[in-house]
Short mmCIF file of C-alpha atoms in Angstrom, two decimals:
data_model
loop_
_atom_site.label_atom_id
_atom_site.label_comp_id
_atom_site.label_asym_id
_atom_site.label_seq_id
_atom_site.Cartn_x
_atom_site.Cartn_y
_atom_site.Cartn_z
CA MET A 86 -125.12 -7.95 -8.87
CA SER A 87 -122.73 -10.93 -9.79
CA SER A 88 -120.01 -10.02 -12.58
CA ASP A 89 -120.98 -13.46 -14.08
CA ASP A 90 -124.61 -11.90 -14.74
CA LEU A 91 -123.26 -8.73 -15.98
CA ILE A 92 -122.48 -9.56 -19.71
CA ALA A 93 -120.67 -6.93 -21.77
CA PRO A 94 -121.44 -6.83 -25.52
CA ASN A 95 -120.32 -10.07 -27.09
CA PRO A 96 -116.57 -10.24 -27.34
CA PHE A 97 -116.64 -12.67 -30.14
CA VAL A 98 -118.13 -10.16 -32.51
CA ASP A 99 -115.89 -9.21 -35.21
CA PRO A 100 -115.53 -5.46 -35.22
CA SER A 101 -114.97 -5.47 -38.96
CA ALA A 102 -118.07 -7.59 -39.68
CA THR A 103 -121.01 -5.81 -41.53
CA SER A 104 -124.06 -4.59 -39.75
CA SER A 105 -126.24 -7.20 -41.15
CA GLU A 106 -123.90 -9.77 -40.03
CA ARG A 107 -123.85 -8.69 -36.42
CA SER A 108 -127.51 -8.01 -35.60
CA PHE A 109 -130.83 -9.35 -37.02
CA VAL A 110 -134.05 -11.42 -36.13
CA GLY A 111 -133.31 -15.07 -37.10
CA ASP A 112 -135.20 -17.49 -39.21
CA SER A 113 -137.96 -17.60 -36.17
CA ASP A 114 -139.75 -14.62 -35.11
CA ASN A 115 -138.78 -15.93 -31.52
CA THR A 116 -134.98 -15.52 -32.14
CA LEU A 117 -132.83 -12.57 -32.00
CA GLU A 118 -129.25 -12.80 -33.48
CA VAL A 119 -126.92 -10.58 -31.49
CA GLY A 120 -123.67 -11.60 -32.94
CA ARG A 121 -121.99 -14.31 -34.91
CA ASN A 122 -121.66 -16.64 -31.71
CA ALA A 123 -124.82 -15.27 -29.67
CA SER A 124 -128.58 -15.37 -29.88
CA LEU A 125 -131.48 -14.58 -27.66
CA SER A 126 -134.63 -16.99 -28.16
CA LEU A 127 -138.14 -17.14 -26.53
CA GLY A 128 -138.64 -20.70 -25.56
CA THR A 129 -141.75 -22.50 -24.06
CA ASP A 130 -141.21 -21.03 -20.64
CA SER A 131 -137.91 -19.41 -20.74
CA LEU A 132 -135.39 -17.17 -22.52
CA ILE A 133 -132.69 -18.88 -23.83
CA VAL A 134 -129.53 -17.12 -24.26
CA LEU A 135 -126.81 -18.89 -26.26
CA ASP A 136 -123.42 -17.28 -26.20
CA GLU A 137 -120.16 -18.97 -26.83
CA GLY A 138 -118.54 -16.62 -24.62
CA PHE A 139 -120.24 -18.03 -21.49
CA THR A 140 -118.00 -20.09 -19.49
CA THR A 141 -118.52 -21.27 -15.67
CA LYS A 142 -115.67 -20.11 -13.21
CA GLU A 143 -116.47 -23.15 -10.91
CA THR A 144 -114.17 -25.95 -10.64
CA LYS A 145 -114.34 -29.52 -9.66
CA CYS A 146 -112.17 -31.85 -7.58
CA CYS A 147 -110.88 -29.52 -5.08
CA GLY A 148 -110.12 -26.88 -7.76
CA LEU A 149 -107.49 -28.91 -9.88
CA LEU A 150 -109.87 -29.51 -12.66
CA PRO A 151 -111.81 -26.87 -14.67
CA ALA A 152 -115.74 -27.24 -14.84
CA ASP A 153 -117.41 -27.72 -18.22
CA SER A 154 -117.96 -24.87 -20.30
CA LYS A 155 -121.47 -23.73 -20.67
CA SER A 156 -122.72 -21.70 -23.73
CA THR A 157 -126.39 -21.78 -22.95
CA ARG A 158 -128.43 -20.22 -20.19
CA ALA A 159 -132.02 -20.37 -19.42
CA ILE A 160 -133.95 -17.44 -17.72
CA PRO A 161 -137.52 -18.45 -16.70
CA PHE A 162 -139.97 -15.77 -18.07
CA PHE A 163 -141.18 -15.38 -14.43
CA ASN A 164 -137.94 -14.04 -13.56
CA ILE A 165 -137.57 -11.24 -16.54
CA LEU A 166 -138.10 -8.01 -14.95
CA TRP A 167 -137.49 -5.64 -18.01
CA ALA A 168 -136.25 -5.35 -21.47
CA GLU A 169 -135.70 -2.46 -23.63
CA LEU A 170 -133.51 -0.85 -26.19
CA GLN A 171 -130.91 1.72 -24.74
CA GLU A 172 -129.54 3.52 -27.85
CA LEU A 173 -127.75 0.43 -29.65
CA ASP A 174 -127.92 -1.99 -26.67
CA ILE A 175 -130.61 -4.46 -25.92
CA VAL A 176 -130.64 -4.51 -22.01
CA ILE A 177 -132.53 -7.08 -20.12
CA HIS A 178 -132.96 -7.09 -16.15
CA TYR A 179 -133.90 -10.27 -14.66
CA ALA A 180 -133.99 -11.87 -10.86
CA HIS A 181 -131.11 -14.28 -10.87
CA THR A 182 -131.47 -17.12 -8.38
CA THR A 183 -128.14 -17.11 -6.03
CA SER A 184 -129.62 -19.70 -3.62
CA LYS A 185 -132.99 -21.71 -3.03
CA ASP A 186 -134.53 -18.55 -1.32
CA VAL A 187 -132.85 -15.45 -2.79
CA VAL A 188 -132.75 -13.86 -6.23
CA ARG A 189 -130.56 -11.06 -7.17
CA ILE A 190 -130.75 -8.30 -10.05
CA ALA A 191 -128.56 -9.40 -12.94
CA VAL A 192 -128.33 -8.12 -16.51
CA ILE A 193 -127.51 -9.19 -19.95
CA GLN A 194 -126.76 -6.55 -22.70
CA TYR A 195 -125.83 -6.91 -26.26
CA LEU A 196 -125.27 -4.56 -29.12
CA VAL A 197 -127.61 -4.35 -31.93
CA ASP A 198 -127.48 -2.73 -35.28
CA LYS A 199 -129.66 0.54 -35.65
CA LEU A 200 -130.74 -0.69 -39.05
CA HIS A 201 -132.49 -3.46 -37.01
CA ARG A 202 -134.23 -1.58 -34.43
CA PRO A 203 -137.98 -2.22 -35.54
CA GLN A 204 -137.30 -6.06 -35.65
CA VAL A 205 -135.45 -5.64 -32.06
CA THR A 206 -138.41 -3.68 -30.80
CA ALA A 207 -140.98 -6.22 -31.91
CA TRP A 208 -138.88 -8.93 -30.24
CA ILE A 209 -138.89 -7.13 -26.97
CA ALA A 210 -142.36 -6.82 -27.28
CA GLN A 211 -142.82 -10.65 -27.28
CA LEU A 212 -140.46 -11.04 -24.54
CA MET A 213 -142.30 -8.73 -22.33
CA ASP A 214 -145.76 -10.13 -23.04
CA ARG A 215 -144.31 -13.60 -22.22
CA ALA A 216 -142.67 -12.18 -19.04
CA TYR A 217 -145.85 -10.61 -17.80
CA GLY A 218 -148.60 -12.57 -19.18
CA ASN A 219 -151.86 -11.17 -17.44
CA SER A 220 -149.89 -9.15 -14.86
CA GLN A 221 -149.78 -5.54 -14.79
CA ARG A 222 -146.45 -4.14 -15.69
CA GLN A 223 -144.94 -1.05 -13.64
CA LYS A 224 -147.45 -1.37 -10.68
CA ARG A 225 -147.64 1.72 -8.89
CA ILE A 226 -146.80 0.48 -5.45
CA LYS A 227 -147.34 2.37 -2.04
CA VAL A 228 -144.71 0.61 0.26
CA LEU A 229 -145.46 0.83 4.04
CA ILE A 230 -142.51 -0.36 6.24
CA ASN A 231 -142.90 -1.39 9.97
CA PRO A 232 -139.50 -0.36 11.20
CA PHE A 233 -140.39 -2.56 14.36
CA GLY A 234 -141.08 -5.63 12.15
CA GLY A 235 -138.81 -8.67 11.94
CA VAL A 236 -137.11 -7.66 15.16
CA GLY A 237 -136.27 -4.38 13.69
CA SER A 238 -134.76 -5.61 10.36
CA ALA A 239 -137.77 -4.93 8.17
CA GLN A 240 -136.27 -1.71 6.64
CA LYS A 241 -132.66 -3.29 6.10
CA TRP A 242 -134.50 -6.01 4.32
CA TYR A 243 -136.58 -3.88 2.27
CA TYR A 244 -133.35 -1.88 0.85
CA ARG A 245 -131.29 -4.99 0.37
CA ASP A 246 -133.97 -7.47 -0.79
CA ILE A 247 -136.93 -5.75 -2.04
CA GLU A 248 -136.60 -2.48 -3.58
CA PRO A 249 -133.89 -3.65 -6.12
CA ILE A 250 -136.35 -5.85 -7.55
CA PHE A 251 -139.41 -3.23 -7.85
CA GLN A 252 -136.86 -0.60 -9.35
CA ALA A 253 -135.72 -2.92 -12.11
CA ALA A 254 -139.18 -3.78 -12.86
CA LYS A 255 -139.80 -0.17 -13.24
CA CYS A 256 -142.35 0.10 -10.71
CA PRO A 257 -143.01 3.80 -9.32
CA LEU A 258 -142.63 3.49 -5.43
CA ASP A 259 -144.01 5.72 -2.64
CA VAL A 260 -142.23 4.64 0.70
CA GLU A 261 -143.47 5.49 3.92
CA ARG A 262 -142.56 4.13 7.50
CA THR A 263 -145.31 3.65 10.10
CA GLN A 264 -144.85 5.21 13.19
CA PHE A 265 -147.18 3.51 15.85
CA LYS A 266 -149.81 0.95 15.89
CA GLY A 267 -152.72 2.05 14.04
CA HIS A 268 -150.83 4.34 11.78
CA ALA A 269 -151.51 2.14 8.69
CA VAL A 270 -155.12 2.35 9.26
CA GLU A 271 -154.74 6.42 9.11
CA ILE A 272 -152.69 6.25 6.01
CA ALA A 273 -154.90 3.86 4.12
CA GLU A 274 -158.23 5.83 5.14
CA LYS A 275 -156.62 9.02 3.75
CA MET A 276 -154.91 7.41 0.58
CA ASP A 277 -155.74 8.51 -2.88
CA VAL A 278 -156.76 5.03 -4.31
CA ASP A 279 -156.48 6.33 -7.83
CA ALA A 280 -152.81 6.91 -7.56
CA PHE A 281 -151.73 3.20 -6.56
CA ASP A 282 -152.35 -0.03 -7.81
CA VAL A 283 -151.04 -1.85 -4.71
CA VAL A 284 -150.16 -1.41 -0.97
CA ALA A 285 -147.21 -3.66 -0.13
CA THR A 286 -146.38 -3.88 3.52
CA CYS A 287 -142.80 -4.90 4.82
CA SER A 288 -144.14 -6.31 7.99
CA GLY A 289 -146.04 -9.21 9.58
CA ASP A 290 -149.78 -9.98 9.11
CA GLY A 291 -150.64 -6.87 11.30
CA LEU A 292 -150.08 -4.18 8.82
CA PRO A 293 -152.31 -5.81 5.98
CA HIS A 294 -154.96 -5.97 8.55
CA GLU A 295 -154.85 -2.23 9.40
CA VAL A 296 -154.54 -1.38 5.64
CA PHE A 297 -157.82 -3.31 4.82
CA ASN A 298 -159.49 -1.56 7.66
CA GLY A 299 -158.21 1.75 6.66
CA LEU A 300 -159.56 1.58 3.02
CA GLY A 301 -162.95 0.25 4.56
CA LYS A 302 -163.10 3.52 6.51
CA GLN A 303 -163.05 5.50 3.20
CA ALA A 304 -166.43 6.81 1.84
CA LYS A 305 -166.05 4.83 -1.33
CA ALA A 306 -164.97 1.79 0.76
CA ARG A 307 -166.18 -0.93 -1.71
CA SER A 308 -164.44 0.93 -4.83
CA ALA A 309 -161.27 1.61 -2.60
CA LEU A 310 -160.94 -2.20 -1.67
CA SER A 311 -161.53 -3.01 -5.26
CA LYS A 312 -158.81 -0.70 -6.68
CA VAL A 313 -156.02 -1.21 -4.48
CA ALA A 314 -154.21 -4.68 -4.07
CA ILE A 315 -152.87 -5.54 -0.84
CA VAL A 316 -149.94 -7.75 -0.37
CA GLN A 317 -147.52 -8.54 2.36
CA LEU A 318 -143.54 -8.77 2.16
CA PRO A 319 -142.51 -11.26 4.75
CA CYS A 320 -140.69 -8.98 7.12
CA GLY A 321 -142.49 -9.71 10.57
CA THR A 322 -142.83 -12.72 13.00
CA GLY A 323 -146.18 -13.82 11.53
CA ASN A 324 -146.23 -13.99 7.64
CA ALA A 325 -149.15 -16.15 6.58
CA MET A 326 -150.08 -13.91 3.89
CA SER A 327 -146.92 -13.92 2.00
CA LYS A 328 -146.87 -17.75 2.28
CA SER A 329 -150.36 -18.12 0.91
CA VAL A 330 -150.37 -15.40 -2.02
CA ASN A 331 -146.59 -15.39 -2.77
CA GLY A 332 -145.85 -18.81 -2.06
CA THR A 333 -142.55 -17.85 0.11
CA MET A 334 -141.22 -16.61 3.17
CA SER A 335 -138.20 -14.92 1.05
CA ASN A 336 -138.31 -11.11 0.80
CA SER A 337 -136.77 -11.01 -2.62
CA LEU A 338 -138.76 -14.00 -3.95
CA ALA A 339 -142.01 -12.32 -2.41
CA ALA A 340 -141.04 -8.87 -4.24
CA LEU A 341 -140.71 -11.02 -7.46
CA ALA A 342 -144.20 -12.42 -6.82
CA VAL A 343 -145.60 -9.09 -6.30
CA VAL A 344 -144.06 -7.74 -9.52
CA LYS A 345 -145.55 -10.85 -11.36
CA GLY A 346 -148.82 -10.91 -9.45
CA VAL A 347 -152.18 -11.04 -11.22
CA ARG A 348 -155.08 -8.96 -9.45
CA THR A 349 -157.33 -11.24 -7.18
CA PRO A 350 -160.46 -10.53 -5.65
CA LEU A 351 -160.35 -11.79 -1.91
CA ASP A 352 -163.13 -12.55 0.36
CA LEU A 353 -163.14 -10.61 3.64
CA VAL A 354 -165.18 -10.99 6.89
CA SER A 355 -167.00 -8.41 8.90
CA ILE A 356 -166.59 -8.81 12.57
CA THR A 357 -169.13 -6.89 14.75
CA GLN A 358 -168.50 -6.90 18.56
CA GLY A 359 -170.26 -4.55 20.95
CA ASP A 360 -170.64 -1.38 18.83
CA SER A 361 -167.67 -1.95 16.60
CA ARG A 362 -167.17 -3.46 13.10
CA THR A 363 -163.89 -4.42 12.08
CA LEU A 364 -162.60 -6.25 8.54
CA SER A 365 -160.63 -9.29 9.08
CA PHE A 366 -158.65 -11.01 5.99
CA LEU A 367 -156.74 -13.75 7.69
CA SER A 368 -158.51 -15.46 10.62
CA GLN A 369 -160.34 -15.51 13.68
CA SER A 370 -159.56 -17.91 16.59
CA PHE A 371 -161.02 -18.79 20.07
CA GLY A 372 -159.54 -21.80 22.24
CA ILE A 373 -156.38 -23.21 21.87
CA ILE A 374 -155.06 -21.40 18.91
CA ALA A 375 -155.72 -18.04 20.12
CA GLU A 376 -154.32 -18.98 23.38
CA ALA A 377 -151.08 -20.36 21.90
CA ASP A 378 -150.60 -17.23 19.86
CA LEU A 379 -151.77 -14.27 22.21
CA GLY A 380 -150.92 -16.27 25.40
CA THR A 381 -147.15 -16.51 24.41
CA GLU A 382 -146.16 -13.05 23.82
CA HIS A 383 -143.67 -13.02 26.50
CA ILE A 384 -141.68 -15.64 24.64
CA ARG A 385 -141.49 -14.13 21.16
CA TRP A 386 -138.13 -14.38 21.16
CA MET A 387 -138.59 -18.15 20.45
CA GLY A 388 -139.98 -17.17 16.74
CA ASP A 389 -142.33 -19.53 15.47
CA SER A 390 -141.51 -22.00 17.92
CA ARG A 391 -143.34 -20.23 20.62
CA PHE A 392 -146.55 -21.01 18.77
CA LEU A 393 -146.04 -24.76 18.80
CA TYR A 394 -144.68 -24.63 22.52
CA GLY A 395 -148.13 -22.90 23.54
CA ILE A 396 -149.95 -25.51 21.80
CA LEU A 397 -148.34 -28.30 23.29
CA ILE A 398 -148.66 -27.11 26.84
CA ARG A 399 -152.53 -26.62 26.47
CA LEU A 400 -152.74 -30.00 24.82
CA LEU A 401 -151.05 -31.71 27.82
CA ARG A 402 -153.41 -29.99 29.98
CA LYS A 403 -156.44 -30.91 27.90
CA THR A 404 -157.74 -27.35 28.19
CA ILE A 405 -161.39 -26.78 27.06
CA TRP A 406 -163.12 -23.18 26.44
CA PRO A 407 -167.04 -23.72 26.73
CA CYS A 408 -169.07 -21.24 24.46
CA ASP A 409 -172.13 -20.85 22.57
CA LEU A 410 -171.98 -21.35 18.79
CA ALA A 411 -174.25 -20.54 15.66
CA ILE A 412 -173.08 -21.17 12.27
CA LYS A 413 -174.34 -20.71 8.81
CA VAL A 414 -172.80 -23.81 7.22
CA ASP A 415 -173.03 -23.57 3.37
CA ILE A 416 -170.82 -26.70 2.46
CA PRO A 417 -170.18 -29.43 4.69
CA LYS A 418 -166.78 -31.39 4.76
CA SER A 419 -168.25 -34.06 2.64
CA GLY A 420 -168.95 -31.86 -0.26
CA ILE A 421 -165.54 -29.58 -0.06
CA ARG A 422 -163.34 -31.59 -2.14
CA GLU A 423 -165.82 -31.31 -5.04
CA HIS A 424 -166.50 -27.56 -4.52
CA TYR A 425 -162.72 -27.24 -4.28
CA THR A 426 -161.92 -29.16 -7.58
CA SER A 427 -164.69 -27.19 -9.47
CA GLU A 428 -163.74 -23.83 -8.24
CA SER A 429 -159.89 -24.40 -8.93
CA MET A 430 -160.61 -25.19 -12.53
CA THR A 431 -162.48 -22.07 -13.19
CA ARG A 432 -160.13 -19.61 -14.87
CA LEU A 433 -161.78 -16.14 -15.46
CA SER A 434 -160.45 -12.65 -16.20
CA MET A 435 -161.22 -10.00 -13.50
CA GLU A 436 -163.77 -8.66 -15.66
CA GLU A 437 -165.64 -12.10 -16.14
CA ARG A 438 -165.40 -12.86 -12.53
CA ARG A 439 -167.34 -9.52 -11.64
CA ARG A 440 -169.76 -10.32 -14.47
CA LYS A 441 -170.43 -13.84 -13.13
CA PHE A 442 -170.38 -12.56 -9.48
CA PRO A 443 -172.39 -9.25 -8.98
CA ALA A 444 -171.01 -9.11 -5.21
CA LEU A 445 -167.47 -8.35 -6.88
CA GLU A 446 -168.70 -5.46 -8.48
CA PRO A 447 -167.50 -2.19 -6.96
CA ARG A 448 -169.75 0.41 -5.90
CA GLU A 449 -169.00 3.88 -7.16
CA ALA A 450 -171.85 5.93 -5.98
CA GLU A 451 -171.20 8.67 -3.48
CA GLY A 452 -171.21 7.22 0.18
CA ALA A 453 -170.95 3.66 -0.97
CA GLY A 454 -169.17 2.43 2.11
CA LEU A 455 -169.03 -1.11 3.28
CA PRO A 456 -171.73 -3.65 2.31
CA GLU A 457 -174.73 -3.80 4.43
CA LEU A 458 -174.68 -6.64 6.95
CA ARG A 459 -177.30 -9.42 5.70
CA TYR A 460 -177.10 -11.30 8.93
CA GLY A 461 -177.13 -7.97 10.94
CA THR A 462 -174.67 -7.51 14.17
CA VAL A 463 -174.00 -9.46 17.22
CA ASN A 464 -176.34 -7.24 19.14
CA ASP A 465 -179.29 -8.37 16.91
CA GLU A 466 -181.35 -11.31 17.21
CA LEU A 467 -180.06 -14.45 15.77
CA PRO A 468 -180.55 -14.56 12.04
CA GLU A 469 -183.43 -16.65 10.61
CA GLY A 470 -182.14 -20.38 10.08
CA TRP A 471 -179.56 -20.04 12.67
CA GLU A 472 -179.38 -22.30 15.70
CA LEU A 473 -177.37 -21.39 18.90
CA VAL A 474 -175.63 -24.70 19.92
CA ARG A 475 -173.96 -25.23 23.42
CA TYR A 476 -170.44 -26.50 23.30
CA GLU A 477 -169.38 -27.62 26.54
CA LYS A 478 -165.78 -28.94 25.65
CA LEU A 479 -164.89 -26.93 22.70
CA GLY A 480 -160.91 -27.33 22.19
CA ASN A 481 -160.39 -25.03 19.11
CA PHE A 482 -162.39 -22.79 17.08
CA TYR A 483 -160.33 -21.70 13.90
CA CYS A 484 -162.07 -19.78 11.08
CA GLY A 485 -159.49 -19.11 8.24
CA ASN A 486 -159.33 -17.23 4.71
CA LEU A 487 -155.69 -18.36 3.70
CA PRO A 488 -154.28 -21.69 3.60
CA TRP A 489 -151.17 -21.09 5.42
CA MET A 490 -151.21 -19.68 8.92
CA SER A 491 -147.33 -19.77 9.28
CA ASP A 492 -144.56 -21.36 7.36
CA ASP A 493 -145.29 -24.91 8.59
CA ALA A 494 -149.18 -24.50 9.52
CA HIS A 495 -151.31 -25.54 6.70
CA PHE A 496 -154.49 -25.47 8.55
CA PHE A 497 -156.95 -24.56 5.79
CA PRO A 498 -156.00 -26.40 2.46
CA ALA A 499 -159.49 -25.99 1.02
CA THR A 500 -159.53 -22.22 0.98
CA LEU A 501 -159.96 -20.15 -2.15
CA PRO A 502 -159.53 -16.45 -2.56
CA HIS A 503 -163.23 -15.69 -3.46
CA ASP A 504 -165.59 -18.52 -3.34
CA GLY A 505 -167.64 -16.59 -1.08
CA TYR A 506 -166.87 -18.55 2.01
CA TRP A 507 -164.36 -18.99 4.85
CA ASP A 508 -163.09 -22.40 6.15
CA LEU A 509 -164.05 -23.27 9.83
CA VAL A 510 -162.47 -25.79 11.92
CA THR A 511 -163.77 -27.03 15.37
CA ILE A 512 -162.26 -29.74 17.42
CA ASP A 513 -163.23 -31.02 20.83
CA GLY A 514 -160.99 -30.31 23.76
CA ASP A 515 -161.27 -33.74 25.51
CA ILE A 516 -159.90 -35.89 22.87
CA SER A 517 -156.73 -37.92 23.76
CA ARG A 518 -153.26 -36.25 24.23
CA ALA A 519 -152.02 -38.73 21.56
CA ALA A 520 -154.79 -37.90 18.99
CA ALA A 521 -154.13 -34.33 19.54
CA ILE A 522 -150.44 -34.46 19.05
CA ASN A 523 -150.92 -36.57 15.95
CA MET A 524 -153.49 -34.09 14.66
CA LEU A 525 -151.01 -31.30 15.31
CA MET A 526 -148.33 -33.33 13.47
CA ALA A 527 -150.58 -33.78 10.61
CA VAL A 528 -150.61 -29.96 9.60
CA ASP A 529 -147.30 -29.83 8.58
CA LYS A 530 -147.72 -33.06 6.35
CA ASN A 531 -151.04 -31.79 4.69
CA GLN A 532 -153.07 -34.64 6.52
CA PHE A 533 -155.21 -32.63 8.72
CA PHE A 534 -158.05 -32.05 6.63
CA ASP A 535 -158.59 -35.86 6.38
CA ILE A 536 -158.62 -36.78 10.17
CA PRO A 537 -161.98 -37.68 11.30
CA LEU A 538 -161.80 -35.66 14.51
CA VAL A 539 -161.37 -32.40 12.50
CA ASN A 540 -164.70 -30.69 11.94
CA TYR A 541 -164.26 -28.80 8.78
CA ARG A 542 -166.65 -26.85 6.82
CA LYS A 543 -167.31 -23.90 4.78
CA VAL A 544 -169.59 -21.09 6.33
CA SER A 545 -170.80 -17.48 5.38
CA GLY A 546 -171.23 -16.33 8.92
CA TYR A 547 -171.27 -17.41 12.72
CA ARG A 548 -171.93 -15.93 16.25
CA LEU A 549 -169.87 -16.87 19.13
CA ILE A 550 -170.69 -16.18 22.55
CA PRO A 551 -167.78 -17.39 25.37
CA ARG A 552 -169.01 -18.91 28.69
CA GLN A 553 -165.65 -18.65 30.74
CA LYS A 554 -165.10 -15.23 32.51
CA THR A 555 -161.72 -14.54 30.70
CA GLY A 556 -159.39 -15.68 27.78
CA TYR A 557 -158.25 -14.80 24.56
CA ILE A 558 -160.14 -13.99 20.97
CA SER A 559 -157.76 -13.28 18.06
CA ILE A 560 -158.92 -11.49 14.88
CA ASP A 561 -155.85 -11.49 12.35
CA GLY A 562 -153.39 -12.32 15.15
CA GLU A 563 -154.68 -9.31 17.05
CA ARG A 564 -156.30 -9.72 20.66
CA VAL A 565 -159.93 -8.45 20.73
CA PRO A 566 -162.08 -8.01 23.84
CA TRP A 567 -163.55 -11.33 25.47
CA GLN A 568 -166.86 -10.57 24.36
CA PRO A 569 -169.49 -12.18 21.96
CA PHE A 570 -168.89 -11.65 18.23
CA GLN A 571 -170.46 -12.21 15.14
CA ALA A 572 -168.83 -12.79 11.63
CA GLU A 573 -170.33 -12.57 8.12
CA VAL A 574 -168.33 -13.27 4.91
CA HIS A 575 -168.25 -10.57 2.01
CA HIS A 576 -167.50 -12.19 -1.30
CA GLY A 577 -164.67 -10.64 -3.24
CA LEU A 578 -164.86 -7.35 -1.17
CA GLY A 579 -160.90 -6.96 -0.91
CA THR A 580 -158.11 -7.51 -3.54
CA THR A 581 -154.80 -9.06 -3.53
CA LEU A 582 -152.19 -10.41 -6.01
CA THR A 583 -151.70 -14.11 -6.66
CA ARG A 584 -149.66 -16.11 -9.06
CA THR A 585 -152.51 -17.37 -10.86
CA GLY A 586 -155.33 -14.72 -10.36
CA HIS A 587 -157.57 -17.60 -8.77
CA LEU A 588 -155.63 -19.69 -6.44
CA PHE A 589 -153.53 -19.66 -3.35
CA GLU A 590 -150.11 -21.04 -3.10
CA SER A 591 -151.23 -24.33 -1.60
CA VAL A 592 -151.48 -27.78 -2.61
CA GLY A 593 -155.48 -27.70 -1.89
CA VAL A 594 -157.51 -31.06 -1.26
CA ALA A 595 -157.49 -33.18 -4.16
CA PRO A 596 -160.47 -35.27 -5.37
CA VAL A 597 -160.96 -38.58 -3.49
CA GLY A 598 -159.68 -41.58 -5.45
CA PRO A 599 -160.92 -45.12 -5.25
CA SER A 600 -158.57 -46.25 -2.47
CA ASP A 601 -158.86 -42.77 -0.52
CA THR A 602 -160.52 -42.47 2.60
CA VAL A 603 -161.86 -39.30 4.53
#
């Protein structure tokens, strides 16, 4: 905590002044006078602190000239964590920005007169309403720390960057460290879902995958997946969920986003392979993406660069992955912009969404496990209306539910949390090396969607049958057997937290203008 941010009772208050001079609600209900020379005002999107006692300690011109004095400070409502009366002091905790990607807890504190406590209490209520909006206050958070995540730094990052934010927001915490791969599945399967509002994983994307599947094993799986929101704090090597729902790869900013996050239904996918059924929240890949991810584990020390390295090597080799593929296409590429625009403009509360979309309604009945599979399993006959097509030269099969697959990989800009579809990209493997490299570079510039060679559509299911003897298939970044598998989307089965309650942190796909081409 910076000493500049911890403000003692206003030194400009005359101790001989009467109580009525020292503290009162101003002419507007939005302004609270806390002394002759200080006030707290509720602005449009910020708390405005006016105090003639503020001065900056920065200097200019090599330290020879003092900086201008500043008597006003604006604190965004989003950064306000908690405000309360402590005896005769109004105390406000907030997340103070110390650099582009870091916030730290700071406090402002002023003396108020006991005769005006009712007015001050009402003003605090207004502040908290603006600070939280539709977001639940004091979320009960089950924290799961992968002590091996982030090259072994996840636990250190939690206590330094994350826990102070949660504590300042008065969130009840239950912290547990995972001991082995699959431990989070066991924890979530046995969890009392009525005791928590959120499960926050300090990890990569692997732990959220385990938690979704653990809740999916509960007797009342649909209810469990609806009640508990799953979020990720970016403490691993793959942090796609945090980038997509929190809008950041910073641990402290992600913690703030969780505190202020709004409950949001999330489409999940059932994957059937052999006799198994698992849930996927992030992606499924076959071909170059799976190979570049899972086939570069031996160079994990390279961080995100290993992924780019793996792709470039395979692009230069013009590798192909033949397969048989059947897809339930619901929206072709030509209709996605209109769909995205329409859905993104729909703002409904959780209750309104559940009334509009019956598939979002949790099932409370005893034994109401995962939804029945409309399309059957991979072992069943091909669903009616599906056609198995032979792809001789497939280069990339990538199906995703989140816009970001890494900090700079914006593969699925048209994804929506719960439109009932996942976004599928297929690309031929025999395109020119120059075209393939340009396509890769377009991902970072958000131009990937518009490339004609990118086959992009929204789907509700598919079946994929590999035709080579060996290779990699990735489900949420985890390797699964090299066998046929089938996917089916479940509308709003899961729950997460987002800033808006209905959109990911993504630029999306804008409507096509008169001069645009696709």
